[in-house]
């Protein structure tokens, strides 16, 4: 198996293949291989639909509506991700666990996505602080 030491939990990556190609995601956990997936892969959580731009003149109700994002969770082949230089401090591991993503999981994918949506929205509305990765993660990728 190929060992990607730089793909650590919390690293922001851009997905290159599949339905979410071109979307940003955060690595939750990496795997060297398993019985189901015999290749290096990672569990990622990302944003399917980025929040819209917010200005000072908007009402609080409008700000809350425009700052919602739609998350996704999936296993991805490590060859199908492009790492970025950014690292984030969002604690995604508390919501997404690798054991919960299997076919015989106790919690459904829908529940995991609800928890991720709350986590991502809460972090977006908080100030980004000195972490440039947060600002990069929530912006729509322009290409």
XYZ file of C-alpha atoms in Angstrom:
143
model
C 0.000 0.000 0.000
C 1.075 3.565 -0.651
C 1.610 5.609 2.502
C 0.492 9.250 2.251
C 1.880 10.828 5.426
C 0.717 14.337 4.520
C -2.958 13.311 4.308
C -3.734 13.742 7.988
C -7.100 14.274 9.688
C -8.186 17.895 9.393
C -6.447 18.444 6.030
C -8.593 20.095 3.345
C -8.626 18.219 0.027
C -10.354 18.736 -3.307
C -12.142 15.707 -4.739
C -11.235 14.902 -8.343
C -13.604 12.084 -9.322
C -17.260 11.199 -8.993
C -20.361 13.093 -8.061
C -18.522 15.509 -5.786
C -15.667 16.299 -8.171
C -14.402 19.817 -7.570
C -15.818 19.976 -4.036
C -13.775 20.605 -0.904
C -13.690 18.108 1.932
C -11.957 17.521 5.251
C -10.183 14.229 5.884
C -11.681 12.477 8.912
C -9.562 9.308 8.836
C -7.251 7.528 6.379
C -7.021 3.773 5.785
C -4.327 1.685 4.067
C -6.837 -0.843 2.808
C -9.584 -3.157 3.970
C -11.498 -6.181 2.791
C -14.146 -4.086 1.011
C -11.701 -1.515 -0.384
C -8.311 -2.995 -1.201
C -6.655 0.356 -1.817
C -5.664 3.374 0.233
C -8.773 5.373 1.004
C -10.039 8.070 3.333
C -13.270 8.971 5.034
C -14.031 12.590 4.124
C -16.705 15.091 5.111
C -17.266 18.072 2.861
C -19.551 20.770 1.585
C -21.796 19.940 -1.365
C -23.320 23.432 -1.492
C -21.294 26.344 -0.105
C -22.867 29.204 1.869
C -23.776 32.371 -0.023
C -22.180 35.794 0.452
C -23.369 37.833 3.422
C -23.117 41.636 3.833
C -23.582 43.984 6.793
C -26.821 45.429 5.439
C -28.662 42.084 5.547
C -31.079 41.217 8.337
C -30.202 38.502 10.836
C -32.885 36.219 9.397
C -31.455 36.598 5.882
C -27.904 36.016 7.155
C -28.967 32.732 8.789
C -30.721 31.588 5.615
C -27.802 32.439 3.311
C -25.155 30.915 5.559
C -26.514 27.370 5.406
C -24.445 24.717 3.678
C -25.177 21.170 2.557
C -22.659 18.543 3.752
C -21.686 15.126 2.414
C -19.789 12.143 3.820
C -18.064 9.468 1.785
C -15.133 7.102 1.405
C -12.717 8.221 -1.327
C -9.735 6.590 -3.014
C -6.601 8.514 -2.034
C -5.629 8.803 -5.695
C -8.813 10.775 -6.304
C -8.052 13.634 -3.925
C -5.842 16.683 -4.353
C -4.427 17.966 -1.071
C -4.309 21.664 -0.316
C -1.973 23.494 2.011
C -4.789 24.223 4.452
C -5.562 22.477 7.721
C -8.718 23.175 9.760
C -9.555 22.866 13.427
C -13.148 21.664 12.944
C -13.692 18.557 15.105
C -15.402 16.368 12.509
C -14.417 13.144 14.303
C -16.968 13.846 17.029
C -19.794 13.615 14.465
C -18.450 11.186 11.837
C -17.062 7.819 12.872
C -15.778 5.187 10.440
C -17.776 2.449 12.184
C -21.006 4.396 11.571
C -20.435 4.416 7.818
C -20.609 0.638 7.325
C -23.626 -1.288 6.042
C -24.499 -2.534 9.559
C -24.210 0.871 11.240
C -26.305 1.929 14.237
C -26.711 5.525 13.069
C -27.868 6.365 9.577
C -26.033 8.528 7.070
C -28.908 10.995 7.321
C -28.240 11.517 11.050
C -24.519 11.989 10.396
C -25.271 14.617 7.737
C -27.608 16.476 10.129
C -24.861 16.605 12.744
C -22.354 17.780 10.141
C -24.717 20.494 8.934
C -25.069 21.857 12.471
C -21.300 21.695 13.019
C -20.424 23.382 9.704
C -23.081 26.109 10.130
C -21.973 26.858 13.689
C -18.323 27.122 12.633
C -19.184 29.288 9.615
C -21.095 31.810 11.728
C -18.229 32.020 14.235
C -15.312 34.272 13.313
C -12.579 32.543 11.255
C -9.849 33.926 13.526
C -6.286 33.367 12.403
C -7.039 30.098 10.580
C -6.919 30.767 6.819
C -8.141 27.233 6.126
C -11.591 28.017 7.492
C -12.095 30.881 5.052
C -10.830 28.706 2.166
C -13.070 25.768 3.136
C -16.300 27.782 3.069
C -15.605 29.639 -0.193
C -16.912 28.221 -3.446
C -14.081 26.877 -5.597
C -13.646 29.031 -8.707
C -12.196 27.345 -11.769
